[in-house]
mmCIF file of C-alpha atoms in Angstrom:
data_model
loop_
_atom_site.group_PDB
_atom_site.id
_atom_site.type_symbol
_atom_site.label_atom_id
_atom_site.label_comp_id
_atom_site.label_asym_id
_atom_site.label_seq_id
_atom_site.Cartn_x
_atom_site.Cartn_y
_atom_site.Cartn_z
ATOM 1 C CA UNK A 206 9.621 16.424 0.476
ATOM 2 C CA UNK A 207 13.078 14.377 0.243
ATOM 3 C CA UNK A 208 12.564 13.244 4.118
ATOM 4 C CA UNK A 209 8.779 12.617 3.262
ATOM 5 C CA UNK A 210 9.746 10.222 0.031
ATOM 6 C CA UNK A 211 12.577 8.547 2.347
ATOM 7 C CA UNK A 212 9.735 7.460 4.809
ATOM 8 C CA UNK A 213 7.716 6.573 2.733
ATOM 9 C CA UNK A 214 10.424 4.192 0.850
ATOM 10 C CA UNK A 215 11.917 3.051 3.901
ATOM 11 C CA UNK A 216 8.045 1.354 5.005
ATOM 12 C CA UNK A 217 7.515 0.138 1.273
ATOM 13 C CA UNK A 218 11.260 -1.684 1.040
ATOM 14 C CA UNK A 219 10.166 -3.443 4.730
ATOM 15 C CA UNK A 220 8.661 -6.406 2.405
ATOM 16 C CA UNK A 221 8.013 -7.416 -1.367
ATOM 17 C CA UNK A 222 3.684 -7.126 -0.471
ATOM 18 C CA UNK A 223 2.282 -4.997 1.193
ATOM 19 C CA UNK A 224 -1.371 -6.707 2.138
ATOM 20 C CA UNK A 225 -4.153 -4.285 0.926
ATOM 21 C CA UNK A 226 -7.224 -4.967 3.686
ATOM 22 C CA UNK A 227 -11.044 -4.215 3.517
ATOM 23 C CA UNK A 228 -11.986 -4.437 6.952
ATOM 24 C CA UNK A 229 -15.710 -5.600 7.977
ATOM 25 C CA UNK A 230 -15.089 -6.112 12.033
ATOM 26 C CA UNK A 231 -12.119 -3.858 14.057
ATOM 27 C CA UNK A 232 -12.042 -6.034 16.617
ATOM 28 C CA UNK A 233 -10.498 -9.192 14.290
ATOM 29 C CA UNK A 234 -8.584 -5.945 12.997
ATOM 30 C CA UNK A 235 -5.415 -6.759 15.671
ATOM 31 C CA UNK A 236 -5.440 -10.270 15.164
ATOM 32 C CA UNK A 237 -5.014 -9.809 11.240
ATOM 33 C CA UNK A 238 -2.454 -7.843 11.255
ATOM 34 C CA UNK A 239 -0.590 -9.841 13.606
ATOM 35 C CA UNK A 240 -0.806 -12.964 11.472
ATOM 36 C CA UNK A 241 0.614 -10.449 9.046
ATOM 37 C CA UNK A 242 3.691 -9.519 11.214
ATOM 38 C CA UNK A 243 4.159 -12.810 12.063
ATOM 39 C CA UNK A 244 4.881 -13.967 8.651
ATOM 40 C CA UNK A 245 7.416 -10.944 7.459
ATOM 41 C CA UNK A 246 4.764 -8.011 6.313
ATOM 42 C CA UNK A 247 5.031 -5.261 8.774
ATOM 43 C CA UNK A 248 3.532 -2.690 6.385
ATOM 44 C CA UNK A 249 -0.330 -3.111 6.223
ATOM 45 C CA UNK A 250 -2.384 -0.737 4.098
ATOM 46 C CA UNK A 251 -6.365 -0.868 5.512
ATOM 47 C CA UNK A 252 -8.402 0.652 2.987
ATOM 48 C CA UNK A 253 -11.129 3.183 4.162
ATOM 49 C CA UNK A 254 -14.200 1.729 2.558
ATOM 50 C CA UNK A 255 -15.615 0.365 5.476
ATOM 51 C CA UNK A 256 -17.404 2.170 8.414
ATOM 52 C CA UNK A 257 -14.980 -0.365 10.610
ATOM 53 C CA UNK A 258 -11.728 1.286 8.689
ATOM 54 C CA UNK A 259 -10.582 4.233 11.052
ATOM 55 C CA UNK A 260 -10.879 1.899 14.274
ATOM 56 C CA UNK A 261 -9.114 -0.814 12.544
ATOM 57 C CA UNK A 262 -6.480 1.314 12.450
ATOM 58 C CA UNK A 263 -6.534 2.946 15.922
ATOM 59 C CA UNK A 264 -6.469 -0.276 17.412
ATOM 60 C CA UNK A 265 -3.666 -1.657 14.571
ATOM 61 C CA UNK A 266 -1.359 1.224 15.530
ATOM 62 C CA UNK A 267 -2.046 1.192 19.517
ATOM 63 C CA UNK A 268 -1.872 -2.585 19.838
ATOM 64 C CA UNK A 269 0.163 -4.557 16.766
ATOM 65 C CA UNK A 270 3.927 -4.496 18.124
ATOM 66 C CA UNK A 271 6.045 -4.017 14.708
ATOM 67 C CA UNK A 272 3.426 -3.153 12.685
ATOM 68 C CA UNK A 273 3.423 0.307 10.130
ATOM 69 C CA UNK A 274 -0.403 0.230 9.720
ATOM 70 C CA UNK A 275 -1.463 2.627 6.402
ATOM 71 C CA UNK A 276 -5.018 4.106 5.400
ATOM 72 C CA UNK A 277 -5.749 3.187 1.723
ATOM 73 C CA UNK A 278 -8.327 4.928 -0.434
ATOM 74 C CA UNK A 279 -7.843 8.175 0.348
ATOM 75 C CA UNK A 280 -9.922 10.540 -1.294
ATOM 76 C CA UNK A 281 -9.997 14.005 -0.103
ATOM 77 C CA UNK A 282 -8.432 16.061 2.768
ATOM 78 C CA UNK A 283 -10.793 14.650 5.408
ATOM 79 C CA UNK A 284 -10.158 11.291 4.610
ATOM 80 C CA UNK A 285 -6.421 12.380 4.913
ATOM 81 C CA UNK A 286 -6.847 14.072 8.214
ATOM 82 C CA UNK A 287 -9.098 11.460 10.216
ATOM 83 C CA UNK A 288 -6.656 8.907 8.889
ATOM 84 C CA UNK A 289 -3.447 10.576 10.269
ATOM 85 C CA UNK A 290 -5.576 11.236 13.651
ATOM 86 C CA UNK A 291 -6.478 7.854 13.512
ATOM 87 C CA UNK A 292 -2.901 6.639 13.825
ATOM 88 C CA UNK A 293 -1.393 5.806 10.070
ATOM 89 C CA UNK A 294 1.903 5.901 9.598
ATOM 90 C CA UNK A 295 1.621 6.200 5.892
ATOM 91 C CA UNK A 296 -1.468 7.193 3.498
ATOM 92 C CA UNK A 297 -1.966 5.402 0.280
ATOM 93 C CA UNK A 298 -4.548 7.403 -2.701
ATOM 94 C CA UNK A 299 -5.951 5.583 -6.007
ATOM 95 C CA UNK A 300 -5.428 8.891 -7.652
ATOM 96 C CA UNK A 301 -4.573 12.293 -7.603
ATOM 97 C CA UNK A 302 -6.625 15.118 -6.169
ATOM 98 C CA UNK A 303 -5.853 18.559 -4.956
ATOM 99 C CA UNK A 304 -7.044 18.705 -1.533
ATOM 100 C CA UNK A 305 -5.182 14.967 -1.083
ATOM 101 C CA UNK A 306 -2.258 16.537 -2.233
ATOM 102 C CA UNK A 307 -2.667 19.917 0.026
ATOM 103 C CA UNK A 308 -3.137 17.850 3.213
ATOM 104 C CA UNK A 309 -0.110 15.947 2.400
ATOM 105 C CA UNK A 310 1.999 19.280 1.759
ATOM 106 C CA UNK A 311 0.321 19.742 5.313
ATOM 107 C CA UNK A 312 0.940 16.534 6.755
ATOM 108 C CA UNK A 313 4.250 14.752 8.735
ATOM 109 C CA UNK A 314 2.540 11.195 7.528
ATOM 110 C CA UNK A 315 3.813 10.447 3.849
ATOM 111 C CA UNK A 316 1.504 9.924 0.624
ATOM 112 C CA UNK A 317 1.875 7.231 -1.916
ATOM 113 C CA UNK A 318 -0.661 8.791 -4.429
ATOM 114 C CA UNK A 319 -2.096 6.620 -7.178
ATOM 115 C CA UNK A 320 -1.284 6.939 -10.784
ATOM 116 C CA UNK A 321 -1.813 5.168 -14.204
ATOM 117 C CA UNK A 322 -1.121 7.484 -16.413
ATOM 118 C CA UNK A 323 2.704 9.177 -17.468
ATOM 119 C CA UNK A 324 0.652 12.793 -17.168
ATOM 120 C CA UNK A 325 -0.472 11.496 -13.624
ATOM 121 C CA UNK A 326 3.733 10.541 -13.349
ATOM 122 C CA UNK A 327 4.951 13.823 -14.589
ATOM 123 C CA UNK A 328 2.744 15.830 -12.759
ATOM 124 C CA UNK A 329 3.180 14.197 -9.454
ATOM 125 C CA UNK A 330 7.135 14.540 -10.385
ATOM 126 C CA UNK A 331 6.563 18.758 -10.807
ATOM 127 C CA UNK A 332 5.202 18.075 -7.273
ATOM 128 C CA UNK A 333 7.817 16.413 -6.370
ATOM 129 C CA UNK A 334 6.748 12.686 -5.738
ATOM 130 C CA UNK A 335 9.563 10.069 -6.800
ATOM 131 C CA UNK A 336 7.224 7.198 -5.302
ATOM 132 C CA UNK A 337 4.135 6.938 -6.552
ATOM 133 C CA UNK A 338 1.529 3.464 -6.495
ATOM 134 C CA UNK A 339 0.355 2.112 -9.864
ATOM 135 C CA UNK A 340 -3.231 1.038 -9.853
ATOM 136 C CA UNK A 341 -5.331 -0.750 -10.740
ATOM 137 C CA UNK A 342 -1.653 -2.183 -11.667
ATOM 138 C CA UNK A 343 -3.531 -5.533 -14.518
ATOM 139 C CA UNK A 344 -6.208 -3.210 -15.745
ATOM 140 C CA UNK A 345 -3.645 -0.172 -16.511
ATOM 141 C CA UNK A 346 -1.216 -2.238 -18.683
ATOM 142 C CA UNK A 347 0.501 -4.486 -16.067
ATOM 143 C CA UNK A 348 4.482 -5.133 -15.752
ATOM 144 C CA UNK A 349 5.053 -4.364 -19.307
ATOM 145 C CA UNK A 350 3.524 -0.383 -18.581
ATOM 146 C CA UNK A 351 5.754 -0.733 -16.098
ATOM 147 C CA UNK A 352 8.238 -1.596 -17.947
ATOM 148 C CA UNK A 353 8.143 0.540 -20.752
ATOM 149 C CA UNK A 354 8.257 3.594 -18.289
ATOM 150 C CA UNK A 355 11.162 2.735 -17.130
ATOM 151 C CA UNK A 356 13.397 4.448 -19.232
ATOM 152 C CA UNK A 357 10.736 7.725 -19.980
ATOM 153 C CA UNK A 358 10.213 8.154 -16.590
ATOM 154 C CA UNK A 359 13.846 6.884 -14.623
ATOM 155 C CA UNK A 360 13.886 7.992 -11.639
ATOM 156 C CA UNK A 361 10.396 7.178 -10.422
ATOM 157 C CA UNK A 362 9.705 4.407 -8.249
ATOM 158 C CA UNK A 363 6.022 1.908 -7.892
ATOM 159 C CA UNK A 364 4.320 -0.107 -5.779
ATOM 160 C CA UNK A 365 1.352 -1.624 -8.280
ATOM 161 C CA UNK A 366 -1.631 -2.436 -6.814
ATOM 162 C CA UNK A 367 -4.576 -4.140 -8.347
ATOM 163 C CA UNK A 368 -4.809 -7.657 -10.023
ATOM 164 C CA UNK A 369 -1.627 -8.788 -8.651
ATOM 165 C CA UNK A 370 -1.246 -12.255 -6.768
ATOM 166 C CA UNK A 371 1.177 -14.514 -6.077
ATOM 167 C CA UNK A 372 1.146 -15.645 -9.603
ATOM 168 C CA UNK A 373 1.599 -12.726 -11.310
ATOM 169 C CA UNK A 374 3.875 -10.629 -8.228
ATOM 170 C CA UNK A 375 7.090 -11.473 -9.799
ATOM 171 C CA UNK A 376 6.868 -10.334 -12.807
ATOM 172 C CA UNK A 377 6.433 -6.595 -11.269
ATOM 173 C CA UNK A 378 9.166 -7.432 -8.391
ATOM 174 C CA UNK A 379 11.403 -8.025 -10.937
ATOM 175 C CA UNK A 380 11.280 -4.765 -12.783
ATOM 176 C CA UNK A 381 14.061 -1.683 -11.561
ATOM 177 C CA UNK A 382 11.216 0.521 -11.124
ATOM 178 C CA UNK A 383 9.301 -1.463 -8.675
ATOM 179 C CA UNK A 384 9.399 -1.189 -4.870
ATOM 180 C CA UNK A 385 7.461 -3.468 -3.838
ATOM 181 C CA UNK A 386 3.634 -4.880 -4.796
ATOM 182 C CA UNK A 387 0.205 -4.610 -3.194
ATOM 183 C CA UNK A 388 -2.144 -7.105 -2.731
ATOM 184 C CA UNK A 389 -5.043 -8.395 -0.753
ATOM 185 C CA UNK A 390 -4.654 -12.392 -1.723
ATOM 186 C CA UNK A 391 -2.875 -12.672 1.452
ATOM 187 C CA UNK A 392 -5.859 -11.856 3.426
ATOM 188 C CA UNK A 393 -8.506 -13.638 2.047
ATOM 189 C CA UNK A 394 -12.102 -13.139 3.714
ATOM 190 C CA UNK A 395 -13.023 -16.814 3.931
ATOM 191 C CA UNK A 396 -9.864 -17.037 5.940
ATOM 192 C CA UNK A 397 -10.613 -13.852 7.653
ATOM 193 C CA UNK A 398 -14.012 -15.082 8.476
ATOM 194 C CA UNK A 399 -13.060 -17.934 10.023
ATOM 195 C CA UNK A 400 -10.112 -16.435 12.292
ATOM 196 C CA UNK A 401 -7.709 -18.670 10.662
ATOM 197 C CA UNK A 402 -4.578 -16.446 11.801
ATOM 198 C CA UNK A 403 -1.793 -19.637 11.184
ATOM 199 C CA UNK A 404 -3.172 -19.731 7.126
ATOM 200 C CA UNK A 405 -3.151 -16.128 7.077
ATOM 201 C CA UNK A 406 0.634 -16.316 8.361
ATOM 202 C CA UNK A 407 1.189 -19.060 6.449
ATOM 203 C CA UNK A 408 0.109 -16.828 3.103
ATOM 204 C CA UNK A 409 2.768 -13.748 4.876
ATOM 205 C CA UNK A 410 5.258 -15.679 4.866
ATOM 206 C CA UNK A 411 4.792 -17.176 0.901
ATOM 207 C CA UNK A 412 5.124 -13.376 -0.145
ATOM 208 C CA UNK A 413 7.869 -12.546 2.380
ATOM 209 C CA UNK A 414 9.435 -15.062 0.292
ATOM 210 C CA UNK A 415 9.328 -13.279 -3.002
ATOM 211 C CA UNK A 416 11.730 -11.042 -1.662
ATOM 212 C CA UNK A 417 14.970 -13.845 -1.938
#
């Protein structure tokens, strides 16, 4: 589990966001997630709530020099396995389940399991999990849950996900207990839509930033 919780922290402390994607079309898949690269964030989670998801990744992984592409929304043990197959380098859950957390005893590929909860905290500690993502980060109690679990529950590390932007970021990146933040505002679909890679690059490199 240590080498397991050292991959997964050495992909999460690439950047200060890692860009959370729902993705509609695989082919515009590649040129995504190089506008992402290009602008500093080489860790991109692509959620699987999209019939377009696992190819998005395929072709992310076989084609995106310098990118660690991750499956989000893992939900079960299948969703664990085709993702892995499919090429992830690192699998993201909103939540806890048992068969996610079998196939990741199972599994090379690393899980950042979802939590909101200190139960969900201690029990993912029994299971050994140090790194865990907070979500949905606003709705759950924000930088100040954070916060206040700091000193409960030292030793456990976050990457919050949900509500955050580039407003807001900071005041998580700023905390001892946070890794690193997820977000989707970097990617937005109008931009998306209208293959405007350079704005998309242009919004990488703004949270690259938060880093300094």
């Amino acid at each position: 589990m240590a080498s397991k919780t050292e991959k997964v922290l050495s992909i999460l402390k690439l950047q200060p966001v890692v860009p959370v994607l729902i993705v509609d079309d695989a082919k515009s898949a590649v040129e995504l997630a190089r506008a992402l690269v290009a602008g500093g964030l080489r860790a991109i989670e692509i959620t699987l709530r999209t019939p377009a998801a696992l190819d998005a990744i395929k072709a992310v992984a076989a084609e995106v020099e310098g990118a660690n592409v991750g499956a989000g929304t893992i939900l079960n043990s299948k969703d664990y396995e085709a993702a892995v197959k499919a090429g992830s380098t690192f699998i993201v859950s909103p939540g806890i389940a048992p068969g996610v957390l079998a196939a990741a005893a199972d599994s090379a590929v690393p899980l950042l399991p979802g939590t909101a909860t200190p139960s969900e905290v201690m029990t993912l500690r029994e299971a050994g999990y140090d790194v865990m993502k907070f979500f949905p980060a606003e709705q759950a109690g924000g930088a100040a849950m954070l916060k206040a679990w700091s000193s409960p529950l030292a030793g456990t590390f976050f990457c919050p996900t949900g509500g955050i932007s580039l407003k807001n970021a900071k005041d998580y990146l700023s905390l001892p207990n946070v890794v690193c933040v997820g977000g989707s505002w970097v990617a937005p679909k109008e931009l998306v839509a209208a293959g405007d890679w350079a704005g998309i690059t242009k919004l990488a490199s703004e949270a690259f930033a938060l880093k300094a």
